[in-house]
Each structure stands twice: as C-alpha cells, then as structure tokens.
CSV table of C-alpha atoms in Angstrom, one decimal:
chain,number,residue,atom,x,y,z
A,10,UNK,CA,-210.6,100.1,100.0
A,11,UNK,CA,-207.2,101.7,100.8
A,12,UNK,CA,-205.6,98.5,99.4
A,13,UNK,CA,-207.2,98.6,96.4
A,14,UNK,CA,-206.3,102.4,96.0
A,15,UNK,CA,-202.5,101.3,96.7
A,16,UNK,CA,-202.9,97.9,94.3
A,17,UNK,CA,-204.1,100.8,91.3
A,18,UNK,CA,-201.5,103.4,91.8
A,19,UNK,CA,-198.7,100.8,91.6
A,20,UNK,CA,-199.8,99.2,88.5
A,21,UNK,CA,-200.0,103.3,87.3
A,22,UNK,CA,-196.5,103.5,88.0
A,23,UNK,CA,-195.7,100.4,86.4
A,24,UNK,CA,-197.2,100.7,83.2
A,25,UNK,CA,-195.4,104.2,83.1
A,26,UNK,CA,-192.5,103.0,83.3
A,27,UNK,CA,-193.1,100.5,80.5
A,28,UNK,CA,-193.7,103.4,78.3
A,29,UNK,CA,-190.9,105.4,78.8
A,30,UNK,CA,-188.7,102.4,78.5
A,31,UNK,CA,-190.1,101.8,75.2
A,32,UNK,CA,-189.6,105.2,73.9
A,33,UNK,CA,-186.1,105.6,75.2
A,34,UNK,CA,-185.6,102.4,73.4
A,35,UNK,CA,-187.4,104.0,70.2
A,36,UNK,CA,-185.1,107.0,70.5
A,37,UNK,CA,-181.6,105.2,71.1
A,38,UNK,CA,-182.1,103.3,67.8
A,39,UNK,CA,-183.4,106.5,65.8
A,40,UNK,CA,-180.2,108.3,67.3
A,41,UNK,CA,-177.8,105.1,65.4
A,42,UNK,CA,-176.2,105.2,62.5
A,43,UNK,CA,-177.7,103.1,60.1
A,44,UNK,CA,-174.0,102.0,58.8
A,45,UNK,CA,-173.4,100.4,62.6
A,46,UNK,CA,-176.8,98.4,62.7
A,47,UNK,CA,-176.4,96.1,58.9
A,48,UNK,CA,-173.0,94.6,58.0
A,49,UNK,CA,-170.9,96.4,55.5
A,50,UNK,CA,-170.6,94.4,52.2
A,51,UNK,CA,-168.0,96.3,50.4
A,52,UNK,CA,-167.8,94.7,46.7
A,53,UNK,CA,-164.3,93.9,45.2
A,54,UNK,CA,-161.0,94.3,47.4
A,55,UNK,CA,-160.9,94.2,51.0
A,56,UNK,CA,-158.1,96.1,52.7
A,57,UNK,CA,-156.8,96.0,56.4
A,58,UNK,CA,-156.7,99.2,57.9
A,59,UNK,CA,-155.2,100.2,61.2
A,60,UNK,CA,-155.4,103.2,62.3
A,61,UNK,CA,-151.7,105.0,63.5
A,62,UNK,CA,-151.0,108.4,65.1
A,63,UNK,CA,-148.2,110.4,62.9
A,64,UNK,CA,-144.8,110.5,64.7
A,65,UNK,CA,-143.5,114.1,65.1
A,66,UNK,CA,-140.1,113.1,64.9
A,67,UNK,CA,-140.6,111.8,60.8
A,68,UNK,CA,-141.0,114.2,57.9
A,69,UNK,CA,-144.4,112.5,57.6
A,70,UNK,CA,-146.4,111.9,53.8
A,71,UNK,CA,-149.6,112.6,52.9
A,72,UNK,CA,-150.9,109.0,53.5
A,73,UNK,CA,-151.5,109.1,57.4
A,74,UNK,CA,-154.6,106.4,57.5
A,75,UNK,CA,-152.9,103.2,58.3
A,76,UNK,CA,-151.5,100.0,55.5
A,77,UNK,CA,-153.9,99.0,52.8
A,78,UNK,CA,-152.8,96.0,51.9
A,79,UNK,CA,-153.6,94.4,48.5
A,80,UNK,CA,-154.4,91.0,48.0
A,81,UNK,CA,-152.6,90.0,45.0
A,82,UNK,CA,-149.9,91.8,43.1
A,83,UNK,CA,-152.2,91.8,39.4
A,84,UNK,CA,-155.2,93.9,41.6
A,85,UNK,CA,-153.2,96.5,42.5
A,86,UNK,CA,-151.3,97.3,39.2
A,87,UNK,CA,-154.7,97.1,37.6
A,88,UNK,CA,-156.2,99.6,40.5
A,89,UNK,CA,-153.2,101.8,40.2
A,90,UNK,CA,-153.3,102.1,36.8
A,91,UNK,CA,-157.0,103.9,36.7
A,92,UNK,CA,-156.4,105.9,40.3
A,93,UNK,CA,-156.9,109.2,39.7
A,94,UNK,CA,-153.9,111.4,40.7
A,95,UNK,CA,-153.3,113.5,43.7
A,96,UNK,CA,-156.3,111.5,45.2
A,97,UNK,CA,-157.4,112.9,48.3
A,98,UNK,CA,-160.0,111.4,51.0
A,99,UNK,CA,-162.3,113.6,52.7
A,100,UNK,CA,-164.1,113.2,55.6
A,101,UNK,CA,-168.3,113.7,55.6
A,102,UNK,CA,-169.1,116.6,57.8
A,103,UNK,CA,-172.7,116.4,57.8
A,104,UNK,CA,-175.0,118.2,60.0
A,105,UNK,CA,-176.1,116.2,63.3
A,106,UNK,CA,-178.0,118.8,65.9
A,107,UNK,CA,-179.3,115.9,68.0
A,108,UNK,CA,-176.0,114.1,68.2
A,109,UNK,CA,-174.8,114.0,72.1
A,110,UNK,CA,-171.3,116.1,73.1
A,111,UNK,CA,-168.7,113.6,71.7
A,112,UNK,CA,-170.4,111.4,69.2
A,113,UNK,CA,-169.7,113.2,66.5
A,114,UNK,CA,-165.8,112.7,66.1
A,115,UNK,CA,-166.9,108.7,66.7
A,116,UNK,CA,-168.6,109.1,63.9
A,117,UNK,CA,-166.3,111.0,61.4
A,118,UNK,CA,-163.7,108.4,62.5
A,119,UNK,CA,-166.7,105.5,61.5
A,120,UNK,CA,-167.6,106.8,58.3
A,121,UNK,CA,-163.8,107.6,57.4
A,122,UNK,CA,-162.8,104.3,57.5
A,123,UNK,CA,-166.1,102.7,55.7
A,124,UNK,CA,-164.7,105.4,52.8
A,125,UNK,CA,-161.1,104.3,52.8
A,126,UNK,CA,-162.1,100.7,52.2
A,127,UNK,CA,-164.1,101.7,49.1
A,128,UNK,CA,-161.0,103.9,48.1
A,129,UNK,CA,-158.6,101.2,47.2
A,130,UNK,CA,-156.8,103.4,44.5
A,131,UNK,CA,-155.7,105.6,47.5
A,132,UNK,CA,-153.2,102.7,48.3
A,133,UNK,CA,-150.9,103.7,44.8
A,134,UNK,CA,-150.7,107.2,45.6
A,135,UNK,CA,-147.5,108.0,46.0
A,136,UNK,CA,-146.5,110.3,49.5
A,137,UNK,CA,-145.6,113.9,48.9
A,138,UNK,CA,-147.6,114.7,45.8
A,139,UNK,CA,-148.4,117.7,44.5
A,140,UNK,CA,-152.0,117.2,43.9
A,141,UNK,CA,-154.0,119.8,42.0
A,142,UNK,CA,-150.8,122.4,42.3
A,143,UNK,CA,-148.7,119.8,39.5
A,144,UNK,CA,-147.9,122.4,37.0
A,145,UNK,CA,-149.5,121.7,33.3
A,146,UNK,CA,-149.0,123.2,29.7
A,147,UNK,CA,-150.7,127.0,29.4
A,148,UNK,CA,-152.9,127.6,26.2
A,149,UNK,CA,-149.7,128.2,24.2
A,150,UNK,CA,-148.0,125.0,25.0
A,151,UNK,CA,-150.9,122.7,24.0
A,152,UNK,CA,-150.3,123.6,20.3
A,153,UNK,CA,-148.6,121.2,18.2
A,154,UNK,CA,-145.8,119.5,19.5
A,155,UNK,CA,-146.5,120.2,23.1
A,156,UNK,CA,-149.4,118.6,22.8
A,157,UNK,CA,-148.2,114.9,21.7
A,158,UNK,CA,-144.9,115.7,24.9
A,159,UNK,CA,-148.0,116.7,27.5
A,160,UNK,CA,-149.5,112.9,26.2
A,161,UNK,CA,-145.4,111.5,26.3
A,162,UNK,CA,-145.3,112.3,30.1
A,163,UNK,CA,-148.6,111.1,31.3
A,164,UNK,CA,-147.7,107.5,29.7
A,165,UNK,CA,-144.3,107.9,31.4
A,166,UNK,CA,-145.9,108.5,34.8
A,167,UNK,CA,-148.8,106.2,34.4
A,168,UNK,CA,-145.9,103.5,33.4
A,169,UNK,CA,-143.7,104.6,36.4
A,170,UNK,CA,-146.7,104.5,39.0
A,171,UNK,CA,-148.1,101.0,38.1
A,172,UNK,CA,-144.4,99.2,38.6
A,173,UNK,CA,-144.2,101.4,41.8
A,174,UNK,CA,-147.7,99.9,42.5
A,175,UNK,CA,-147.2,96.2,41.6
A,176,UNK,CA,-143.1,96.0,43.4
A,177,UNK,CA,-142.7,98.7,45.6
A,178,UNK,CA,-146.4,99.1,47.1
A,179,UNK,CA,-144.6,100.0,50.7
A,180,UNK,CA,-143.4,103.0,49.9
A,181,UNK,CA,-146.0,105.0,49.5
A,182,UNK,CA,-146.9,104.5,52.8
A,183,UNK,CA,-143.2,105.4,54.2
A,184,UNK,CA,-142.7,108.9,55.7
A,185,UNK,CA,-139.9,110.7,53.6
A,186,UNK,CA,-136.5,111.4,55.4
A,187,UNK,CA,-134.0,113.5,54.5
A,188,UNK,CA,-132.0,111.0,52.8
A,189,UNK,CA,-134.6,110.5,50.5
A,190,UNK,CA,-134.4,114.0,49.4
A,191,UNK,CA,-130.4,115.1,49.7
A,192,UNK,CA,-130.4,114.3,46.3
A,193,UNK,CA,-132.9,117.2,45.2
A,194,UNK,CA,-132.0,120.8,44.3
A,195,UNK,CA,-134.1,123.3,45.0
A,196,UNK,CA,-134.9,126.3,42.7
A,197,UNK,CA,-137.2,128.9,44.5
A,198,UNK,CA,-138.3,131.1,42.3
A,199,UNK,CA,-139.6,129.7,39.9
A,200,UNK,CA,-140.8,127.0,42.7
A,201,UNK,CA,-138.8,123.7,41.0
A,202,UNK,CA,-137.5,120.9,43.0
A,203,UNK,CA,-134.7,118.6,40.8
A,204,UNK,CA,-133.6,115.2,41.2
A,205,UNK,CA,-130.0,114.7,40.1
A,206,UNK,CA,-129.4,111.7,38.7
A,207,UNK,CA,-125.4,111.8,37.5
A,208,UNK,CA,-124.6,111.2,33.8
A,209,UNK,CA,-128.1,112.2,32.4
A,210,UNK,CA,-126.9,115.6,32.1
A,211,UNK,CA,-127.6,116.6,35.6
A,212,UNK,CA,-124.6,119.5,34.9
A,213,UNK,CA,-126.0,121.5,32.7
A,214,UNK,CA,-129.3,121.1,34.3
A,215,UNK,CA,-127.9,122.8,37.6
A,216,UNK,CA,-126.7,125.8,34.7
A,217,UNK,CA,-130.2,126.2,33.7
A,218,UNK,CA,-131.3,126.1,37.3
A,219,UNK,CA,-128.1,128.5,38.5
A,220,UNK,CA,-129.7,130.4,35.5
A,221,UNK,CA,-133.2,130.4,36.5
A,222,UNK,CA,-132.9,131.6,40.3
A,223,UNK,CA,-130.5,134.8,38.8
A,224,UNK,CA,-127.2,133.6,40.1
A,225,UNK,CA,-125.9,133.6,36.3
A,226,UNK,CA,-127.1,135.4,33.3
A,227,UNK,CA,-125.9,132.3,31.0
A,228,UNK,CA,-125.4,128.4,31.0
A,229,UNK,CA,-122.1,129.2,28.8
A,230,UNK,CA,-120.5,131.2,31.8
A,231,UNK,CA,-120.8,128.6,34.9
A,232,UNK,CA,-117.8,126.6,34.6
A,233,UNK,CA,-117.9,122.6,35.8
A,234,UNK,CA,-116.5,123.4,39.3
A,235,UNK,CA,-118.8,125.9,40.2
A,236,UNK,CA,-121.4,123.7,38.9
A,237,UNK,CA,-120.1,120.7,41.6
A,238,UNK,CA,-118.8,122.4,44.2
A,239,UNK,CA,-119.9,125.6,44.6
A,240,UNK,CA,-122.7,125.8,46.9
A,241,UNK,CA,-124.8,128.1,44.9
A,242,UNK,CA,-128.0,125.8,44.9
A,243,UNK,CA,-129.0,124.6,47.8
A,244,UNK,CA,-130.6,120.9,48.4
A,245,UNK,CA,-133.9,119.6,49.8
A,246,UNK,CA,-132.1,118.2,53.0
A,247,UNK,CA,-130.9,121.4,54.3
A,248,UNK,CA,-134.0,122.7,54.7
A,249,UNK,CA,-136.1,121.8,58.0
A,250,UNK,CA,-139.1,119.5,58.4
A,251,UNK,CA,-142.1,122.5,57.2
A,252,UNK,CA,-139.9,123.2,54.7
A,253,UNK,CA,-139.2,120.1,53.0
A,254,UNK,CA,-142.7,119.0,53.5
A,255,UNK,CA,-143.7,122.6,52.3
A,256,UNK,CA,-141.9,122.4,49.0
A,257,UNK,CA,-142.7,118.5,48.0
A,258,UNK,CA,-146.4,119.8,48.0
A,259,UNK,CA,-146.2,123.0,46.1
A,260,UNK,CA,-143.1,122.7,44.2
A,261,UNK,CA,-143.0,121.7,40.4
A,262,UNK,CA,-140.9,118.1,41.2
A,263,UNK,CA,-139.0,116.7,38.3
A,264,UNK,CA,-135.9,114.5,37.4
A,265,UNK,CA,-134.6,113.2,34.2
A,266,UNK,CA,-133.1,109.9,33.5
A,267,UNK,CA,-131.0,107.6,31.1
A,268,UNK,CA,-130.5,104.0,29.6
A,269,UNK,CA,-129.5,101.8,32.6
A,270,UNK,CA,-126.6,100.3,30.6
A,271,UNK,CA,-125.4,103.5,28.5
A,272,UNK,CA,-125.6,105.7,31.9
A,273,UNK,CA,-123.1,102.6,33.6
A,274,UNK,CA,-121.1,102.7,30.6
A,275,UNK,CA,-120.7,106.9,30.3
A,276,UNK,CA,-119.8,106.7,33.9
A,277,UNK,CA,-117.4,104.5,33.3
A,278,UNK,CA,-115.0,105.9,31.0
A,279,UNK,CA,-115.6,109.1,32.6
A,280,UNK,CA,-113.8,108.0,36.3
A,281,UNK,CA,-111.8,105.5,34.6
A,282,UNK,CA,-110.5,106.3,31.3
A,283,UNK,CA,-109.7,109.8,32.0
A,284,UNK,CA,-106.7,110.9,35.0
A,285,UNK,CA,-108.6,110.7,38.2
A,286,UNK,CA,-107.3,112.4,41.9
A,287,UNK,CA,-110.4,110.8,42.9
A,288,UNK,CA,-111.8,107.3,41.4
A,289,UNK,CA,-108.7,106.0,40.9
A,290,UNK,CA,-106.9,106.0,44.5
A,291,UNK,CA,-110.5,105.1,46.0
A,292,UNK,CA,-112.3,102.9,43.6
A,293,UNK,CA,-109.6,101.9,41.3
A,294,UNK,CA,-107.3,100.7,44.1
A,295,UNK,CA,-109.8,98.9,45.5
A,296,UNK,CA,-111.1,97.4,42.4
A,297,UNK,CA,-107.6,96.1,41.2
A,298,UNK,CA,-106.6,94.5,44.5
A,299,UNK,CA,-109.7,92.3,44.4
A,300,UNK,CA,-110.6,91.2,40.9
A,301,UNK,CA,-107.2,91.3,39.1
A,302,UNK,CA,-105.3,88.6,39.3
A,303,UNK,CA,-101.1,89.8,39.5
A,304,UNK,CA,-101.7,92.9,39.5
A,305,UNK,CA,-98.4,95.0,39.2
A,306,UNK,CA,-97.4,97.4,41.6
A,307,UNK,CA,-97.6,100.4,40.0
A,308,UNK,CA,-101.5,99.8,39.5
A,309,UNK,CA,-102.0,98.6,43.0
A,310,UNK,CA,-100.5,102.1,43.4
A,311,UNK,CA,-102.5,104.6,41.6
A,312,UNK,CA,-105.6,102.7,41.0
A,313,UNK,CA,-105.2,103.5,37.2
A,314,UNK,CA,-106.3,101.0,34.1
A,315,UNK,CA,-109.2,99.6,35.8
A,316,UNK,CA,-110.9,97.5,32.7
A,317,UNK,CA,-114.5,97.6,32.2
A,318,UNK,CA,-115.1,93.3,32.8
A,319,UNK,CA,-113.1,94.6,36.8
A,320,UNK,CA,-115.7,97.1,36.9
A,321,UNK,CA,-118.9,94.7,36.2
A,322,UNK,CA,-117.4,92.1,39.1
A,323,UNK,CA,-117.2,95.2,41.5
A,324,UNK,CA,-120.3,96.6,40.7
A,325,UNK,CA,-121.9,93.0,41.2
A,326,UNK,CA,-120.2,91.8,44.1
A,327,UNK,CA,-122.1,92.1,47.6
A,328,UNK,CA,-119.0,91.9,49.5
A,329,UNK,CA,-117.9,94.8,47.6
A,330,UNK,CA,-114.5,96.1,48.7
A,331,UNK,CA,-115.5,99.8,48.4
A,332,UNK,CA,-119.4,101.2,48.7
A,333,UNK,CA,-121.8,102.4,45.8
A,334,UNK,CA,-121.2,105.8,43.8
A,335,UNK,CA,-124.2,108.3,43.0
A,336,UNK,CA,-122.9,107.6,39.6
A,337,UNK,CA,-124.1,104.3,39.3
A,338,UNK,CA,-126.2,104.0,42.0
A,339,UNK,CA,-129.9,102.8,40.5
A,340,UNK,CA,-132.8,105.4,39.8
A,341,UNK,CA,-134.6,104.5,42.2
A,342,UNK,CA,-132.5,104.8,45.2
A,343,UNK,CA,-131.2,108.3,44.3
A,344,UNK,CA,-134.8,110.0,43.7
A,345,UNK,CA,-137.3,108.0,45.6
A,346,UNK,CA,-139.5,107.7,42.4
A,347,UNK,CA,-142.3,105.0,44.5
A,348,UNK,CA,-142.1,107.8,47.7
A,349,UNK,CA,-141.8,111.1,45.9
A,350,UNK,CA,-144.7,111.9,43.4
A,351,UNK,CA,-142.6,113.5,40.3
A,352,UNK,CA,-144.5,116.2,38.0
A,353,UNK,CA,-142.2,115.4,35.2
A,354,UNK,CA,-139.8,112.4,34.1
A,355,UNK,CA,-138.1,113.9,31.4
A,356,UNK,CA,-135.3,111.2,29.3
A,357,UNK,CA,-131.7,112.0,28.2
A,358,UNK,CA,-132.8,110.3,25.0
A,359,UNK,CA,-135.1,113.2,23.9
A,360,UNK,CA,-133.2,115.7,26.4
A,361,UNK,CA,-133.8,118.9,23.6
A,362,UNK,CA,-137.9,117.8,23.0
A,363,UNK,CA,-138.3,117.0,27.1
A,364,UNK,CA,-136.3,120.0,28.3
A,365,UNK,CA,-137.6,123.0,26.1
A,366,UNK,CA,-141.2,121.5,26.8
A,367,UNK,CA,-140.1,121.5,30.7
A,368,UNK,CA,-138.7,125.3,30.6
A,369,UNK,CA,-142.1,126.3,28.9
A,370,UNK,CA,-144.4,125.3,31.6
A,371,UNK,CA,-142.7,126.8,34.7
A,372,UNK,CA,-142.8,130.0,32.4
A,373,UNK,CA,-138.9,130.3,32.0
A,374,UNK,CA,-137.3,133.0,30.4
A,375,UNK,CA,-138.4,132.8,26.5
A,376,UNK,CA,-134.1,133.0,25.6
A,377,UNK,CA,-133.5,130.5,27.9
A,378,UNK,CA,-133.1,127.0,26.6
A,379,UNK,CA,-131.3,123.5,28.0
A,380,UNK,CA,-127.6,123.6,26.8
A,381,UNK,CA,-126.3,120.8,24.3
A,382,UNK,CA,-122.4,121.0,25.0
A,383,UNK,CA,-121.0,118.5,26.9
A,384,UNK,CA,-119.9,119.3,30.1
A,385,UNK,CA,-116.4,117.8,30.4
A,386,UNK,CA,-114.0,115.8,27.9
A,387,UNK,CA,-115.2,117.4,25.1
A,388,UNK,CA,-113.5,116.5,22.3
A,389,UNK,CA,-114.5,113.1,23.1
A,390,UNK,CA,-117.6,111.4,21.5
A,391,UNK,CA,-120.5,110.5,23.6
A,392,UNK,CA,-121.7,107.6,25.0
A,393,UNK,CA,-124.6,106.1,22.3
A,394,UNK,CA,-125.5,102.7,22.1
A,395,UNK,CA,-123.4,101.3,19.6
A,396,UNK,CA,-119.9,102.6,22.2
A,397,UNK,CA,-122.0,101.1,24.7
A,398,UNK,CA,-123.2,97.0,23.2
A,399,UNK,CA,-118.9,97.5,22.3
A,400,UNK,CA,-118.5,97.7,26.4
A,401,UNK,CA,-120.6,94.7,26.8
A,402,UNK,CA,-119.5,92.7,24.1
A,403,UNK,CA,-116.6,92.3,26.8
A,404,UNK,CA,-118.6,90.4,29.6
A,405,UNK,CA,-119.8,87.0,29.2
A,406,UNK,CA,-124.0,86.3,28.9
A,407,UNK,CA,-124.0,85.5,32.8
A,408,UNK,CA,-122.4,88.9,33.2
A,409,UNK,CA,-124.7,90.7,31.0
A,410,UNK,CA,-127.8,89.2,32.7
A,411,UNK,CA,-126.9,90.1,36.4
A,412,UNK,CA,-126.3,93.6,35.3
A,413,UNK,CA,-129.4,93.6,33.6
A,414,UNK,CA,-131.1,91.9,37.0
A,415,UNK,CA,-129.5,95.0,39.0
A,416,UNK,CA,-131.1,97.5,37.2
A,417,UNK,CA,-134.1,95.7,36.1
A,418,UNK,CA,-136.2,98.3,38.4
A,419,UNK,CA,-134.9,101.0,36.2
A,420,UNK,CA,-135.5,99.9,32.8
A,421,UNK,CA,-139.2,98.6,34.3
A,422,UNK,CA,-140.0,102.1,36.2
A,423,UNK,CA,-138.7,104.5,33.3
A,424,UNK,CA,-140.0,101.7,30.1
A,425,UNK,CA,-136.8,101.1,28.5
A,426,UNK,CA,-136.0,98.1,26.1
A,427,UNK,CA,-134.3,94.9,27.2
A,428,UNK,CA,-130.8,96.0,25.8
A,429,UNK,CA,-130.0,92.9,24.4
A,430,UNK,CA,-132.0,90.6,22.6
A,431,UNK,CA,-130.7,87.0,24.9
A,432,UNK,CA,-131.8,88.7,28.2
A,433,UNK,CA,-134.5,87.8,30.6
C-alpha cells in the first residue's frame, strides 16, 4: 500500500512538471518577436550593413549606421534620384511592459537594422545636411520669377546628388574634417555658411557677406585687400568640433560655381598676364624650367611670360614641379559637394538672377544686392566663352581632351556642356 502511495505521488510530480514545461515553452515563444522567428525577405536591393561605434576624435556626419553598399552603379543613381531629402531614420519605440530588463535595446537595435535595409535611399544622403532647417522662398519670393529659380535649384541639386550618388557613393559616408571645410566662410547672423570657389566671383561675395554681418555699410567701400587678407570673416575650420558640426546642420550652406574651362582660363590671365610678386616667382619659375625648352635667363628669373599651352602641361602633369592652386583646383575638392549637403548652388553664368534670388531668402537687407564690378583689372574685358575657345584653340585635341578628363566631375556635378563639340 505505501508503495503504491509513493508510485502515485511521483507520477503527480511528474506530470507537473510536464505542464509547466509546456507553458514556459508557450510563454518564451509568445515573448519573441515575430521578425526573429520567419526569414526576412526584403524585395529589391540588398545592402551590407555593419554596425560601427562613432570615433570621438572625427567631426563625425549624420550617417552613423555602418556602409550600404549598392550593387550596381545604375541602382543607386536611379535610388538617389527619388530619395527624399534630409532623410532621416527613426527608431520604433513601441510599448513592451512584459519585455525582461535589457531586451528592449536588443530589440531597437533588431528592428533598426530590418529598417535601414528597406531604406536604401538613405545611402545617397549626403553627411552634414541641413534637413528640414534648408532655408526656402517665403510667400513673396514664390511670385514670378522666384518661382521658375526655386524650380532652377532643385534640378541643380537633384543633378549634383545623382553624380555624387553614381561616382562618389563613399563620401557620404566619410566624417567631415576640417580640411573639408577651411574653404567655407561663415556669416552668423544671418546664419550662412559660403563655399569659395576662386574666379566665380567669390570677391564680391565676401563684400556682400562683410556687408551682411555689419562690418561694412557697402560692397563699394571694401577694397580687394581687405577682402583677401583681412581677417574680417572668419572660416568654418576655426571653429571647434560642436561648432562646425553645429553650423553645417543649421546654417543656410551655399557655394556658387563657374564653367570648368572659362574659370581655368580667367585664372589664367589673371596670375599670368598681369605683374605678379606672387605666381610668377612660385608658379612661373617653376613652370618655365620644366616645359620650356631654352628658356632665357631673364625668364628663368622672374617667372614672367608663362604661355597658356606651359600652363595646360603643368596643370596636367602628375609629377608636377610645383602643387595645385585653389584657383584651379576642381569643385569638388574645394567644397566637398558629395560630403557637404549644399542649400543652394548658385552659377556665375546667371550670377544677377541666382544671387538676388539667394539674398531674398535669408531675408537680406531689401538695398542690398550682389555687386557687378569686377574686382580687379578693370578696364580689362572679362573672361566669356568666345576669349576662352581663343585659349584653347592653342592646345592640340589630345590636350583639350585631358583637360576636359580633369574636370569632367565638374562639368558632370554642376550640368555644364561638353565645351567643345570633338570631346568625349
């Protein structure tokens, strides 16, 4: 009898622990998230994401999820070209009350990267943008004219983007430096960050920008040295890390730009046509010794009488016997364009239309508008096309193509024309 008591009360226990097996079992699987238990099938592009912990020693972008990587070069120009701007990714914070201590960030961290890999536009935002604080045209600038400029800039920076997108994909992805922005000037009050890019009329942009921050109460009265080498605007570099990063999210960011070939050309016979204390003992010099065969002393001298065919073969040579100049350097290694998300790319082309429009929305003073004198050898005509297919007319077709090769980025970022009708 007392062994069949003993046989009954272990088979109790036994069969209770069956059951609360099984129901611990029921309640670890209700507990899952259903994403974990079926294999995602994410439709279109796959992208390979790895996870990276920002360095504090980097001036770091908004992008802080890891490399998406594109399969082919057409998907992400298509992609790019409908991402919506200043695209941000949020994280899912929803309500778990029967979630253990510590599950919930393992989730967030799940479900973030399930939503990056349907987010494959994210992958063409550039670092650094403004977002929803870009500054657009108030009620009075959409009338008219403003109107068809507002639809002018969006085609500029949809244009700009996709090559960014489809040749320079890395660099959104790049934390920004301060080389990449000790080009920028920095205009507080009115809260404008601009890119100088020399011989697109950066000069009298610094006037309007001395102007704008109350340093001067006209572009007429700032003379070119105080312009260059006064130290009346300060630059993005000299700021620290908050306040670089600060600015490049809030600030309006814009830069203007010119004809690859006219730009080179303007340059040109502004350091080399024209007396010189500079270009010609440092470039000139240089340039002569190299690529001019018996030169005479007195050139080898004073650098002077550099010819514009000397000038290509320097400009072209990677064994160049002196470094790059700012004022020739390419667009898109003075401003960044593929890192730094611009507000506005305005063109020297249609500098009157662009600027005006520019001045209007950051609310400028209603008198104040972009100057049209030029800056320095004024009584000399300015660089237009026709001066500049006379410059070229000089090199041979070879010559002509390999300058066009070395700015090809340029005229691809900023949509301008092949220059001459036999290039490639």
């Amino acid at each position: 009898m007392t062994l069949h008591r003993g046989t009954m009360r272990l088979a109790c226990m036994f069969s209770s622990i069956l059951l609360f097996g099984a129901a611990g079992l029921l309640l670890f699987i209700s507990l899952q998230d259903p994403t974990e238990l079926a294999p995602q099938q994410v439709p279109g592009i796959k992208f390979n994401i790895r996870l990276q912990q920002p360095h504090n020693d980097l001036l770091q972008g908004s992008s802080q999820d890891g490399d998406l990587k594109v399969p082919t070069e057409k998907v992400a120009q298509d992609l790019s070209s409908r991402a919506p701007r200043g695209l941000n990714l949020p994280v899912p914070e929803q309500r778990q009350p029967h979630l253990k201590r510590g599950a919930r960030p393992r989730l967030r961290q799940r479900r973030r990267r399930l939503l990056i890999k349907k987010m494959p536009a994210a992958a063409a935002v550039p670092a650094n943008s403004s977002g929803g604080t870009s500054v657009w045209p108030g009620p009075r600038a959409l009338d008219g004219r403003w109107g068809s400029l507002q639809q002018r800039q969006e085609a500029r920076k949809r244009v700009m983007h996709e090559a960014c997108a489809k040749y320079r994909a890395s660099s959104s992805r790049r934390a920004v430096t301060p080389r990449h922005v000790s080009r920028i000037f920095v205009e507080d009050r009115h809260r404008v960050l601009y890119c100088e890019v020399p011989k697109a009329g950066c000069s009298n942009w610094k006037r309007v920008l001395m102007v704008l921050a109350g340093l001067a109460s006209s572009t007429a009265d700032i003379q070119h040295n105080t312009v260059h080498y006064g130290s009346a605007l300060r630059r993005l570099d000299t700021f620290d890390r908050q306040g670089i990063l600060h600015r490049l999210s809030t600030y309006t960011k814009m830069l203007f730009v010119r004809e690859p070939f006219e730009r080179l050309v303007s340059a040109f016979r502004d350091k080399f046509e024209h007396p010189n204390s500079y270009y010609h003992p440092v470039f000139g010099k240089a340039i002569l010794a190299r690529y001019r065969a018996n030169a005479s002393r007195e050139a080898l001298r004073t650098g002077a009488g550099v010819r514009f065919p000397e000038f290509v073969q320097y400009l072209l040579d990677v064994h160049r016997p002196v470094g790059m100049d700012i004022h020739w350097d390419h667009v898109s290694r003075l401003c960044s364009p593929c890192l730094i998300d611009y507000d506005f790319v305005g063109k020297f082309e249609s500098m009157e239309d662009d600027a005006n429009f520019f001045l209007s929305l950051i609310h400028a003073p209603r008198n104040l508008t972009f100057p049209r004198f030029k800056d320095r050898h004024s009584q000399e005509a300015r660089t237009t096309a026709r001066i500049t297919h006379q410059y070229f007319a000089q090199l041979s077709a070879l010559q002509r193509q390999r300058t066009y090769d070395f700015y090809y980025m340029d005229y691809l970022m900023f949509n301008y024309s092949k220059p001459f009708a036999d290039l490639y």
